[in-house]
């Protein structure tokens, strides 16, 4: 999975910026997302993997930080995470 390509010269700075973004996200969401990614990647049945991903996304919406994230997006402001 690649989300950005950078030069060797800019690698350290680019990596630090990405690490700060991840660290600023709600820890509960990152933990759930990381576990779900690895579980989905190991699933052989593509339909079951999509169904599992859908369930994870629905359950993520029940986390209080999801409401804050959506509200912040709509209000065009930075979210204030609880976790």
N, CA, C and O atoms as a CHARMM CRD file, in Angstrom:
* protein
*
  332
    1    1 UNK  N      0.85200  -1.16300   0.00000 PROA 1      0.00000
    2    1 UNK  CA     0.00000   0.00000   0.00000 PROA 1      0.00000
    3    1 UNK  C      0.90200   1.23100   0.00000 PROA 1      0.00000
    4    1 UNK  O      1.75000   1.37800   0.88000 PROA 1      0.00000
    5    2 UNK  N      0.72800   2.09800  -0.95900 PROA 2      0.00000
    6    2 UNK  CA     1.52400   3.32200  -1.05000 PROA 2      0.00000
    7    2 UNK  C      0.56400   4.49500  -1.06400 PROA 2      0.00000
    8    2 UNK  O     -0.36800   4.53700  -1.86700 PROA 2      0.00000
    9    3 UNK  N      0.79700   5.45600  -0.16600 PROA 3      0.00000
   10    3 UNK  CA    -0.05400   6.64000  -0.17900 PROA 3      0.00000
   11    3 UNK  C      0.71200   7.89600  -0.55900 PROA 3      0.00000
   12    3 UNK  O      0.12700   8.96400  -0.73700 PROA 3      0.00000
   13    4 UNK  N      2.05200   7.75400  -0.68300 PROA 4      0.00000
   14    4 UNK  CA     2.85600   8.90700  -1.07800 PROA 4      0.00000
   15    4 UNK  C      4.23200   8.42400  -1.52900 PROA 4      0.00000
   16    4 UNK  O      4.78400   7.48000  -0.96300 PROA 4      0.00000
   17    5 UNK  N      4.76700   9.06700  -2.53100 PROA 5      0.00000
   18    5 UNK  CA     6.11800   8.78100  -3.00100 PROA 5      0.00000
   19    5 UNK  C      6.93500  10.04400  -2.78500 PROA 5      0.00000
   20    5 UNK  O      6.47400  11.14900  -3.07000 PROA 5      0.00000
   21    6 UNK  N      8.15100   9.87500  -2.27900 PROA 6      0.00000
   22    6 UNK  CA     9.00400  11.02700  -2.00300 PROA 6      0.00000
   23    6 UNK  C     10.44900  10.69900  -2.36100 PROA 6      0.00000
   24    6 UNK  O     10.81200   9.53400  -2.52200 PROA 6      0.00000
   25    7 UNK  N     11.24000  11.70900  -2.47900 PROA 7      0.00000
   26    7 UNK  CA    12.65500  11.50300  -2.78900 PROA 7      0.00000
   27    7 UNK  C     13.39400  11.03800  -1.53600 PROA 7      0.00000
   28    7 UNK  O     12.91300  11.21900  -0.41700 PROA 7      0.00000
   29    8 UNK  N     14.54300  10.44900  -1.73200 PROA 8      0.00000
   30    8 UNK  CA    15.36100  10.00500  -0.59900 PROA 8      0.00000
   31    8 UNK  C     15.73600  11.19900   0.28500 PROA 8      0.00000
   32    8 UNK  O     15.80900  11.07700   1.50700 PROA 8      0.00000
   33    9 UNK  N     15.96600  12.33000  -0.33600 PROA 9      0.00000
   34    9 UNK  CA    16.34600  13.54300   0.39500 PROA 9      0.00000
   35    9 UNK  C     15.23100  14.01300   1.33900 PROA 9      0.00000
   36    9 UNK  O     15.50400  14.50300   2.43500 PROA 9      0.00000
   37   10 UNK  N     13.98300  13.86200   0.90900 PROA 10     0.00000
   38   10 UNK  CA    12.84300  14.33300   1.70100 PROA 10     0.00000
   39   10 UNK  C     12.22100  13.23600   2.56300 PROA 10     0.00000
   40   10 UNK  O     11.23300  13.48000   3.25600 PROA 10     0.00000
   41   11 UNK  N     12.78600  12.03600   2.52500 PROA 11     0.00000
   42   11 UNK  CA    12.17600  10.89300   3.21100 PROA 11     0.00000
   43   11 UNK  C     12.00900  11.12100   4.70600 PROA 11     0.00000
   44   11 UNK  O     10.92700  10.86900   5.23500 PROA 11     0.00000
   45   12 UNK  N     13.01100  11.57700   5.38900 PROA 12     0.00000
   46   12 UNK  CA    12.93200  11.77700   6.84400 PROA 12     0.00000
   47   12 UNK  C     11.82700  12.76900   7.20300 PROA 12     0.00000
   48   12 UNK  O     11.00000  12.49100   8.07100 PROA 12     0.00000
   49   13 UNK  N     11.81100  13.91200   6.54500 PROA 13     0.00000
   50   13 UNK  CA    10.80100  14.94000   6.82900 PROA 13     0.00000
   51   13 UNK  C      9.40500  14.44100   6.51000 PROA 13     0.00000
   52   13 UNK  O      8.47900  14.63200   7.29800 PROA 13     0.00000
   53   14 UNK  N      9.24600  13.80100   5.35500 PROA 14     0.00000
   54   14 UNK  CA     7.94400  13.28200   4.94200 PROA 14     0.00000
   55   14 UNK  C      7.44700  12.23200   5.93000 PROA 14     0.00000
   56   14 UNK  O      6.26400  12.21000   6.26900 PROA 14     0.00000
   57   15 UNK  N      8.34100  11.36500   6.39200 PROA 15     0.00000
   58   15 UNK  CA     7.98200  10.32200   7.35100 PROA 15     0.00000
   59   15 UNK  C      7.55700  10.93100   8.68200 PROA 15     0.00000
   60   15 UNK  O      6.58200  10.48500   9.28700 PROA 15     0.00000
   61   16 UNK  N      8.27600  11.93500   9.13500 PROA 16     0.00000
   62   16 UNK  CA     7.92000  12.59500  10.39200 PROA 16     0.00000
   63   16 UNK  C      6.56000  13.27900  10.31400 PROA 16     0.00000
   64   16 UNK  O      5.79300  13.23900  11.27600 PROA 16     0.00000
   65   17 UNK  N      6.25900  13.89600   9.20000 PROA 17     0.00000
   66   17 UNK  CA     4.95800  14.55600   9.01700 PROA 17     0.00000
   67   17 UNK  C      3.83600  13.52200   9.08200 PROA 17     0.00000
   68   17 UNK  O      2.82600  13.74000   9.75100 PROA 17     0.00000
   69   18 UNK  N      4.01200  12.39800   8.38800 PROA 18     0.00000
   70   18 UNK  CA     3.00500  11.33600   8.40500 PROA 18     0.00000
   71   18 UNK  C      2.86000  10.75400   9.80700 PROA 18     0.00000
   72   18 UNK  O      1.74200  10.50400  10.25800 PROA 18     0.00000
   73   19 UNK  N      3.96700  10.53800  10.49600 PROA 19     0.00000
   74   19 UNK  CA     3.92700   9.98900  11.86100 PROA 19     0.00000
   75   19 UNK  C      3.17700  10.93500  12.80600 PROA 19     0.00000
   76   19 UNK  O      2.42700  10.48000  13.67000 PROA 19     0.00000
   77   20 UNK  N      3.37500  12.23400  12.64600 PROA 20     0.00000
   78   20 UNK  CA     2.64900  13.21100  13.48200 PROA 20     0.00000
   79   20 UNK  C      1.14600  13.16000  13.21400 PROA 20     0.00000
   80   20 UNK  O      0.34200  13.26200  14.14100 PROA 20     0.00000
   81   21 UNK  N      0.77000  13.00200  11.94200 PROA 21     0.00000
   82   21 UNK  CA    -0.66100  12.89900  11.60400 PROA 21     0.00000
   83   21 UNK  C     -1.28200  11.67700  12.26100 PROA 21     0.00000
   84   21 UNK  O     -2.37200  11.74900  12.82800 PROA 21     0.00000
   85   22 UNK  N     -0.57900  10.55800  12.17900 PROA 22     0.00000
   86   22 UNK  CA    -1.09200   9.32200  12.77900 PROA 22     0.00000
   87   22 UNK  C     -1.17300   9.47000  14.29600 PROA 22     0.00000
   88   22 UNK  O     -2.17200   9.08400  14.90500 PROA 22     0.00000
   89   23 UNK  N     -0.13500  10.02300  14.90600 PROA 23     0.00000
   90   23 UNK  CA    -0.10700  10.19500  16.36300 PROA 23     0.00000
   91   23 UNK  C     -1.19300  11.14400  16.85100 PROA 23     0.00000
   92   23 UNK  O     -1.64000  11.02600  17.99200 PROA 23     0.00000
   93   24 UNK  N     -1.62800  12.08400  16.01200 PROA 24     0.00000
   94   24 UNK  CA    -2.65500  13.04300  16.40000 PROA 24     0.00000
   95   24 UNK  C     -4.06900  12.47500  16.25900 PROA 24     0.00000
   96   24 UNK  O     -5.02800  13.06500  16.75800 PROA 24     0.00000
   97   25 UNK  N     -4.19700  11.34700  15.59100 PROA 25     0.00000
   98   25 UNK  CA    -5.51500  10.72700  15.39400 PROA 25     0.00000
   99   25 UNK  C     -5.93900  10.00600  16.67500 PROA 25     0.00000
  100   25 UNK  O     -5.10100   9.69200  17.51900 PROA 25     0.00000
  101   26 UNK  N     -7.24200   9.74400  16.81800 PROA 26     0.00000
  102   26 UNK  CA    -7.72000   9.03600  18.00800 PROA 26     0.00000
  103   26 UNK  C     -7.10000   7.63400  18.08600 PROA 26     0.00000
  104   26 UNK  O     -7.17300   6.86300  17.12900 PROA 26     0.00000
  105   27 UNK  N     -6.49800   7.32000  19.21800 PROA 27     0.00000
  106   27 UNK  CA    -5.79100   6.04600  19.36300 PROA 27     0.00000
  107   27 UNK  C     -6.71500   4.84100  19.18900 PROA 27     0.00000
  108   27 UNK  O     -6.30600   3.82500  18.62600 PROA 27     0.00000
  109   28 UNK  N     -7.93300   4.94300  19.65800 PROA 28     0.00000
  110   28 UNK  CA    -8.87600   3.82000  19.52400 PROA 28     0.00000
  111   28 UNK  C     -9.15900   3.52100  18.04900 PROA 28     0.00000
  112   28 UNK  O     -9.21300   2.35800  17.64800 PROA 28     0.00000
  113   29 UNK  N     -9.33500   4.54400  17.26800 PROA 29     0.00000
  114   29 UNK  CA    -9.60500   4.37100  15.84400 PROA 29     0.00000
  115   29 UNK  C     -8.40500   3.78600  15.11300 PROA 29     0.00000
  116   29 UNK  O     -8.56200   2.91900  14.25400 PROA 29     0.00000
  117   30 UNK  N     -7.22000   4.24900  15.44500 PROA 30     0.00000
  118   30 UNK  CA    -6.00400   3.72500  14.82100 PROA 30     0.00000
  119   30 UNK  C     -5.83000   2.24900  15.17300 PROA 30     0.00000
  120   30 UNK  O     -5.50000   1.44000  14.30500 PROA 30     0.00000
  121   31 UNK  N     -6.04700   1.89700  16.42900 PROA 31     0.00000
  122   31 UNK  CA    -5.91300   0.51000  16.87000 PROA 31     0.00000
  123   31 UNK  C     -6.88700  -0.39900  16.13400 PROA 31     0.00000
  124   31 UNK  O     -6.50700  -1.46800  15.65700 PROA 31     0.00000
  125   32 UNK  N     -8.13900   0.02400  16.04300 PROA 32     0.00000
  126   32 UNK  CA    -9.16400  -0.77000  15.35200 PROA 32     0.00000
  127   32 UNK  C     -8.82700  -0.88200  13.86800 PROA 32     0.00000
  128   32 UNK  O     -8.91200  -1.96500  13.28800 PROA 32     0.00000
  129   33 UNK  N     -8.45100   0.22300  13.26500 PROA 33     0.00000
  130   33 UNK  CA    -8.15100   0.23000  11.83400 PROA 33     0.00000
  131   33 UNK  C     -6.96100  -0.64500  11.47900 PROA 33     0.00000
  132   33 UNK  O     -6.98400  -1.35800  10.47600 PROA 33     0.00000
  133   34 UNK  N     -5.92800  -0.59200  12.29600 PROA 34     0.00000
  134   34 UNK  CA    -4.73200  -1.39100  12.03900 PROA 34     0.00000
  135   34 UNK  C     -5.04900  -2.88400  12.16100 PROA 34     0.00000
  136   34 UNK  O     -4.63700  -3.67900  11.31700 PROA 34     0.00000
  137   35 UNK  N     -5.77400  -3.25600  13.19900 PROA 35     0.00000
  138   35 UNK  CA    -6.15200  -4.66100  13.37600 PROA 35     0.00000
  139   35 UNK  C     -7.03400  -5.14000  12.22800 PROA 35     0.00000
  140   35 UNK  O     -6.86800  -6.25400  11.73300 PROA 35     0.00000
  141   36 UNK  N     -7.96800  -4.29500  11.81000 PROA 36     0.00000
  142   36 UNK  CA    -8.87900  -4.65900  10.71800 PROA 36     0.00000
  143   36 UNK  C     -8.11300  -4.81900   9.41200 PROA 36     0.00000
  144   36 UNK  O     -8.39800  -5.73300   8.63800 PROA 36     0.00000
  145   37 UNK  N     -7.14700  -3.94500   9.15700 PROA 37     0.00000
  146   37 UNK  CA    -6.35000  -4.03900   7.93500 PROA 37     0.00000
  147   37 UNK  C     -5.65500  -5.39200   7.85300 PROA 37     0.00000
  148   37 UNK  O     -5.72900  -6.07400   6.83100 PROA 37     0.00000
  149   38 UNK  N     -4.98000  -5.77600   8.93200 PROA 38     0.00000
  150   38 UNK  CA    -4.24500  -7.03600   8.91200 PROA 38     0.00000
  151   38 UNK  C     -5.18100  -8.24800   8.82800 PROA 38     0.00000
  152   38 UNK  O     -4.86500  -9.23400   8.16300 PROA 38     0.00000
  153   39 UNK  N     -6.33100  -8.16900   9.50300 PROA 39     0.00000
  154   39 UNK  CA    -7.28300  -9.28000   9.41500 PROA 39     0.00000
  155   39 UNK  C     -7.82200  -9.39400   7.99400 PROA 39     0.00000
  156   39 UNK  O     -7.87900 -10.49300   7.44200 PROA 39     0.00000
  157   40 UNK  N     -8.21500  -8.27400   7.39600 PROA 40     0.00000
  158   40 UNK  CA    -8.72800  -8.29700   6.01800 PROA 40     0.00000
  159   40 UNK  C     -7.67700  -8.80900   5.05000 PROA 40     0.00000
  160   40 UNK  O     -7.99200  -9.59000   4.15100 PROA 40     0.00000
  161   41 UNK  N     -6.45300  -8.38700   5.21800 PROA 41     0.00000
  162   41 UNK  CA    -5.37400  -8.79900   4.31500 PROA 41     0.00000
  163   41 UNK  C     -5.13700 -10.30200   4.36300 PROA 41     0.00000
  164   41 UNK  O     -4.68700 -10.89500   3.38200 PROA 41     0.00000
  165   42 UNK  N     -5.44000 -10.91900   5.50300 PROA 42     0.00000
  166   42 UNK  CA    -5.22100 -12.36300   5.63600 PROA 42     0.00000
  167   42 UNK  C     -6.43300 -13.18900   5.20500 PROA 42     0.00000
  168   42 UNK  O     -6.35000 -14.41500   5.14000 PROA 42     0.00000
  169   43 UNK  N     -7.54300 -12.53800   4.91300 PROA 43     0.00000
  170   43 UNK  CA    -8.76300 -13.26600   4.53000 PROA 43     0.00000
  171   43 UNK  C     -8.69300 -13.66600   3.05500 PROA 43     0.00000
  172   43 UNK  O     -8.36700 -12.85000   2.19300 PROA 43     0.00000
  173   44 UNK  N     -8.99900 -14.91100   2.78800 PROA 44     0.00000
  174   44 UNK  CA    -8.95700 -15.41300   1.41100 PROA 44     0.00000
  175   44 UNK  C    -10.25400 -15.13300   0.64700 PROA 44     0.00000
  176   44 UNK  O    -10.24200 -14.99700  -0.57600 PROA 44     0.00000
  177   45 UNK  N    -11.34500 -15.05100   1.35900 PROA 45     0.00000
  178   45 UNK  CA   -12.65600 -14.82100   0.73900 PROA 45     0.00000
  179   45 UNK  C    -12.88600 -13.31300   0.61500 PROA 45     0.00000
  180   45 UNK  O    -13.11000 -12.63200   1.61600 PROA 45     0.00000
  181   46 UNK  N    -12.83000 -12.80100  -0.60200 PROA 46     0.00000
  182   46 UNK  CA   -12.95000 -11.36400  -0.84700 PROA 46     0.00000
  183   46 UNK  C    -14.29100 -10.81700  -0.36800 PROA 46     0.00000
  184   46 UNK  O    -14.34100  -9.72700   0.20200 PROA 46     0.00000
  185   47 UNK  N    -15.36200 -11.54600  -0.58500 PROA 47     0.00000
  186   47 UNK  CA   -16.68900 -11.08400  -0.15200 PROA 47     0.00000
  187   47 UNK  C    -16.72900 -10.98400   1.37400 PROA 47     0.00000
  188   47 UNK  O    -17.26200 -10.01900   1.92200 PROA 47     0.00000
  189   48 UNK  N    -16.16800 -11.97300   2.04900 PROA 48     0.00000
  190   48 UNK  CA   -16.13500 -11.95300   3.51500 PROA 48     0.00000
  191   48 UNK  C    -15.24900 -10.80500   4.01300 PROA 48     0.00000
  192   48 UNK  O    -15.56400 -10.17100   5.02000 PROA 48     0.00000
  193   49 UNK  N    -14.14800 -10.53700   3.31100 PROA 49     0.00000
  194   49 UNK  CA   -13.25800  -9.44100   3.69500 PROA 49     0.00000
  195   49 UNK  C    -13.97700  -8.10000   3.58200 PROA 49     0.00000
  196   49 UNK  O    -13.83900  -7.24600   4.45800 PROA 49     0.00000
  197   50 UNK  N    -14.74400  -7.91100   2.50600 PROA 50     0.00000
  198   50 UNK  CA   -15.50900  -6.66200   2.35700 PROA 50     0.00000
  199   50 UNK  C    -16.58900  -6.55500   3.43200 PROA 50     0.00000
  200   50 UNK  O    -16.81100  -5.47600   3.98200 PROA 50     0.00000
  201   51 UNK  N    -17.25000  -7.65100   3.72900 PROA 51     0.00000
  202   51 UNK  CA   -18.28700  -7.64300   4.76900 PROA 51     0.00000
  203   51 UNK  C    -17.67600  -7.30900   6.12700 PROA 51     0.00000
  204   51 UNK  O    -18.25100  -6.54600   6.90400 PROA 51     0.00000
  205   52 UNK  N    -16.51300  -7.88300   6.40500 PROA 52     0.00000
  206   52 UNK  CA   -15.82400  -7.59500   7.65300 PROA 52     0.00000
  207   52 UNK  C    -15.45600  -6.11000   7.71700 PROA 52     0.00000
  208   52 UNK  O    -15.67000  -5.46000   8.74100 PROA 52     0.00000
  209   53 UNK  N    -14.91000  -5.58000   6.63900 PROA 53     0.00000
  210   53 UNK  CA   -14.55100  -4.16400   6.59600 PROA 53     0.00000
  211   53 UNK  C    -15.75000  -3.26600   6.82200 PROA 53     0.00000
  212   53 UNK  O    -15.65800  -2.24900   7.51100 PROA 53     0.00000
  213   54 UNK  N    -16.86400  -3.64300   6.24400 PROA 54     0.00000
  214   54 UNK  CA   -18.09400  -2.87900   6.42200 PROA 54     0.00000
  215   54 UNK  C    -18.51200  -2.88300   7.89100 PROA 54     0.00000
  216   54 UNK  O    -18.88200  -1.84200   8.43300 PROA 54     0.00000
  217   55 UNK  N    -18.45500  -4.03600   8.52900 PROA 55     0.00000
  218   55 UNK  CA   -18.81200  -4.13100   9.95000 PROA 55     0.00000
  219   55 UNK  C    -17.90400  -3.25800  10.81000 PROA 55     0.00000
  220   55 UNK  O    -18.36600  -2.58000  11.72800 PROA 55     0.00000
  221   56 UNK  N    -16.61300  -3.28200  10.50700 PROA 56     0.00000
  222   56 UNK  CA   -15.65600  -2.46600  11.27100 PROA 56     0.00000
  223   56 UNK  C    -15.99400  -0.98400  11.10900 PROA 56     0.00000
  224   56 UNK  O    -15.98000  -0.23700  12.08700 PROA 56     0.00000
  225   57 UNK  N    -16.29400  -0.55800   9.89900 PROA 57     0.00000
  226   57 UNK  CA   -16.61900   0.86200   9.66900 PROA 57     0.00000
  227   57 UNK  C    -17.89100   1.26400  10.41300 PROA 57     0.00000
  228   57 UNK  O    -17.95900   2.34800  10.99300 PROA 57     0.00000
  229   58 UNK  N    -18.89300   0.39300  10.39500 PROA 58     0.00000
  230   58 UNK  CA   -20.14400   0.69000  11.11100 PROA 58     0.00000
  231   58 UNK  C    -19.86700   0.79800  12.60600 PROA 58     0.00000
  232   58 UNK  O    -20.35500   1.71900  13.26300 PROA 58     0.00000
  233   59 UNK  N    -19.09000  -0.13400  13.14600 PROA 59     0.00000
  234   59 UNK  CA   -18.77400  -0.08900  14.57700 PROA 59     0.00000
  235   59 UNK  C    -17.91500   1.12100  14.93600 PROA 59     0.00000
  236   59 UNK  O    -18.05500   1.66900  16.02900 PROA 59     0.00000
  237   60 UNK  N    -17.03800   1.54100  14.04300 PROA 60     0.00000
  238   60 UNK  CA   -16.24500   2.75000  14.27900 PROA 60     0.00000
  239   60 UNK  C    -17.13300   3.97800  14.43300 PROA 60     0.00000
  240   60 UNK  O    -16.79500   4.90200  15.17300 PROA 60     0.00000
  241   61 UNK  N    -18.24500   3.99100  13.75100 PROA 61     0.00000
  242   61 UNK  CA   -19.15900   5.13700  13.82700 PROA 61     0.00000
  243   61 UNK  C    -19.80600   5.26100  15.20000 PROA 61     0.00000
  244   61 UNK  O    -20.37100   6.30400  15.52700 PROA 61     0.00000
  245   62 UNK  N    -19.72700   4.20900  16.00300 PROA 62     0.00000
  246   62 UNK  CA   -20.30900   4.22400  17.34700 PROA 62     0.00000
  247   62 UNK  C    -19.34600   4.80900  18.38300 PROA 62     0.00000
  248   62 UNK  O    -19.73300   5.05000  19.52700 PROA 62     0.00000
  249   63 UNK  N    -18.10900   5.03200  17.98600 PROA 63     0.00000
  250   63 UNK  CA   -17.11100   5.58600  18.89600 PROA 63     0.00000
  251   63 UNK  C    -17.34300   7.09500  19.00200 PROA 63     0.00000
  252   63 UNK  O    -17.54100   7.75400  17.98200 PROA 63     0.00000
  253   64 UNK  N    -17.32200   7.65300  20.21000 PROA 64     0.00000
  254   64 UNK  CA   -17.57300   9.10000  20.36600 PROA 64     0.00000
  255   64 UNK  C    -16.70300   9.98700  19.48200 PROA 64     0.00000
  256   64 UNK  O    -17.15800  11.03700  19.02700 PROA 64     0.00000
  257   65 UNK  N    -15.47100   9.58700  19.23500 PROA 65     0.00000
  258   65 UNK  CA   -14.60000  10.41100  18.39900 PROA 65     0.00000
  259   65 UNK  C    -15.08800  10.49000  16.95000 PROA 65     0.00000
  260   65 UNK  O    -14.73600  11.42600  16.23200 PROA 65     0.00000
  261   66 UNK  N    -15.89300   9.51800  16.51500 PROA 66     0.00000
  262   66 UNK  CA   -16.43600   9.57200  15.15600 PROA 66     0.00000
  263   66 UNK  C    -17.37700  10.77200  15.01700 PROA 66     0.00000
  264   66 UNK  O    -17.33300  11.49000  14.01900 PROA 66     0.00000
  265   67 UNK  N    -18.21000  10.97700  16.00700 PROA 67     0.00000
  266   67 UNK  CA   -19.12500  12.12500  15.98700 PROA 67     0.00000
  267   67 UNK  C    -18.33100  13.43600  15.96500 PROA 67     0.00000
  268   67 UNK  O    -18.67300  14.37400  15.24500 PROA 67     0.00000
  269   68 UNK  N    -17.26900  13.47800  16.76700 PROA 68     0.00000
  270   68 UNK  CA   -16.42600  14.67900  16.79800 PROA 68     0.00000
  271   68 UNK  C    -15.75100  14.90400  15.45200 PROA 68     0.00000
  272   68 UNK  O    -15.68000  16.03400  14.97000 PROA 68     0.00000
  273   69 UNK  N    -15.25800  13.83400  14.84800 PROA 69     0.00000
  274   69 UNK  CA   -14.58600  13.95800  13.55300 PROA 69     0.00000
  275   69 UNK  C    -15.51800  14.45000  12.46300 PROA 69     0.00000
  276   69 UNK  O    -15.15500  15.31600  11.66700 PROA 69     0.00000
  277   70 UNK  N    -16.71200  13.89900  12.43100 PROA 70     0.00000
  278   70 UNK  CA   -17.69800  14.31400  11.42800 PROA 70     0.00000
  279   70 UNK  C    -18.12000  15.76300  11.67700 PROA 70     0.00000
  280   70 UNK  O    -18.22700  16.55700  10.74300 PROA 70     0.00000
  281   71 UNK  N    -18.35700  16.09600  12.94700 PROA 71     0.00000
  282   71 UNK  CA   -18.73900  17.47000  13.28400 PROA 71     0.00000
  283   71 UNK  C    -17.65200  18.46800  12.92300 PROA 71     0.00000
  284   71 UNK  O    -17.93600  19.55100  12.41200 PROA 71     0.00000
  285   72 UNK  N    -16.40900  18.10000  13.19200 PROA 72     0.00000
  286   72 UNK  CA   -15.28500  18.98500  12.86700 PROA 72     0.00000
  287   72 UNK  C    -15.17300  19.17600  11.36100 PROA 72     0.00000
  288   72 UNK  O    -14.90700  20.28100  10.88800 PROA 72     0.00000
  289   73 UNK  N    -15.37700  18.10100  10.61200 PROA 73     0.00000
  290   73 UNK  CA   -15.32300  18.19600   9.15400 PROA 73     0.00000
  291   73 UNK  C    -16.41500  19.13100   8.64000 PROA 73     0.00000
  292   73 UNK  O    -16.15400  20.00100   7.80900 PROA 73     0.00000
  293   74 UNK  N    -17.61900  18.95200   9.13000 PROA 74     0.00000
  294   74 UNK  CA   -18.74600  19.79400   8.69100 PROA 74     0.00000
  295   74 UNK  C    -18.52700  21.25300   9.09000 PROA 74     0.00000
  296   74 UNK  O    -18.80800  22.16800   8.31500 PROA 74     0.00000
  297   75 UNK  N    -18.02100  21.46000  10.31100 PROA 75     0.00000
  298   75 UNK  CA   -17.78600  22.81800  10.81300 PROA 75     0.00000
  299   75 UNK  C    -16.49100  23.43800  10.29700 PROA 75     0.00000
  300   75 UNK  O    -16.19400  24.59700  10.58400 PROA 75     0.00000
  301   76 UNK  N    -15.71000  22.65200   9.52500 PROA 76     0.00000
  302   76 UNK  CA   -14.42100  23.11400   8.98300 PROA 76     0.00000
  303   76 UNK  C    -13.48600  23.58500  10.09300 PROA 76     0.00000
  304   76 UNK  O    -12.93300  24.68400  10.04900 PROA 76     0.00000
  305   77 UNK  N    -13.32900  22.70800  11.09900 PROA 77     0.00000
  306   77 UNK  CA   -12.44300  22.99400  12.21400 PROA 77     0.00000
  307   77 UNK  C    -11.63900  21.74200  12.54300 PROA 77     0.00000
  308   77 UNK  O    -11.96200  20.64700  12.08300 PROA 77     0.00000
  309   78 UNK  N    -10.60000  21.91300  13.33600 PROA 78     0.00000
  310   78 UNK  CA    -9.80300  20.76100  13.77400 PROA 78     0.00000
  311   78 UNK  C    -10.58600  20.00700  14.85100 PROA 78     0.00000
  312   78 UNK  O    -11.18800  20.62600  15.72800 PROA 78     0.00000
  313   79 UNK  N    -10.57800  18.69900  14.78700 PROA 79     0.00000
  314   79 UNK  CA   -11.29500  17.92300  15.81400 PROA 79     0.00000
  315   79 UNK  C    -10.55600  17.95300  17.14800 PROA 79     0.00000
  316   79 UNK  O     -9.33900  18.13300  17.20400 PROA 79     0.00000
  317   80 UNK  N    -11.31600  17.77300  18.20600 PROA 80     0.00000
  318   80 UNK  CA   -10.76100  17.63000  19.54800 PROA 80     0.00000
  319   80 UNK  C    -11.07000  16.21800  19.99000 PROA 80     0.00000
  320   80 UNK  O    -12.19100  15.92400  20.40500 PROA 80     0.00000
  321   81 UNK  N    -10.08100  15.33800  19.90500 PROA 81     0.00000
  322   81 UNK  CA   -10.28500  13.91700  20.20000 PROA 81     0.00000
  323   81 UNK  C    -10.33900  13.64700  21.68700 PROA 81     0.00000
  324   81 UNK  O     -9.68000  14.32200  22.47700 PROA 81     0.00000
  325   82 UNK  N    -11.12600  12.65500  22.06300 PROA 82     0.00000
  326   82 UNK  CA   -11.23300  12.24000  23.46600 PROA 82     0.00000
  327   82 UNK  C    -10.25700  11.12000  23.78100 PROA 82     0.00000
  328   82 UNK  O     -9.84300  10.96000  24.93000 PROA 82     0.00000
  329   83 UNK  N     -9.87900  10.32800  22.75100 PROA 83     0.00000
  330   83 UNK  CA    -8.95600   9.22200  23.00400 PROA 83     0.00000
  331   83 UNK  C     -7.63200   9.47500  22.32600 PROA 83     0.00000
  332   83 UNK  O     -6.72100   8.65300  22.42300 PROA 83     0.00000
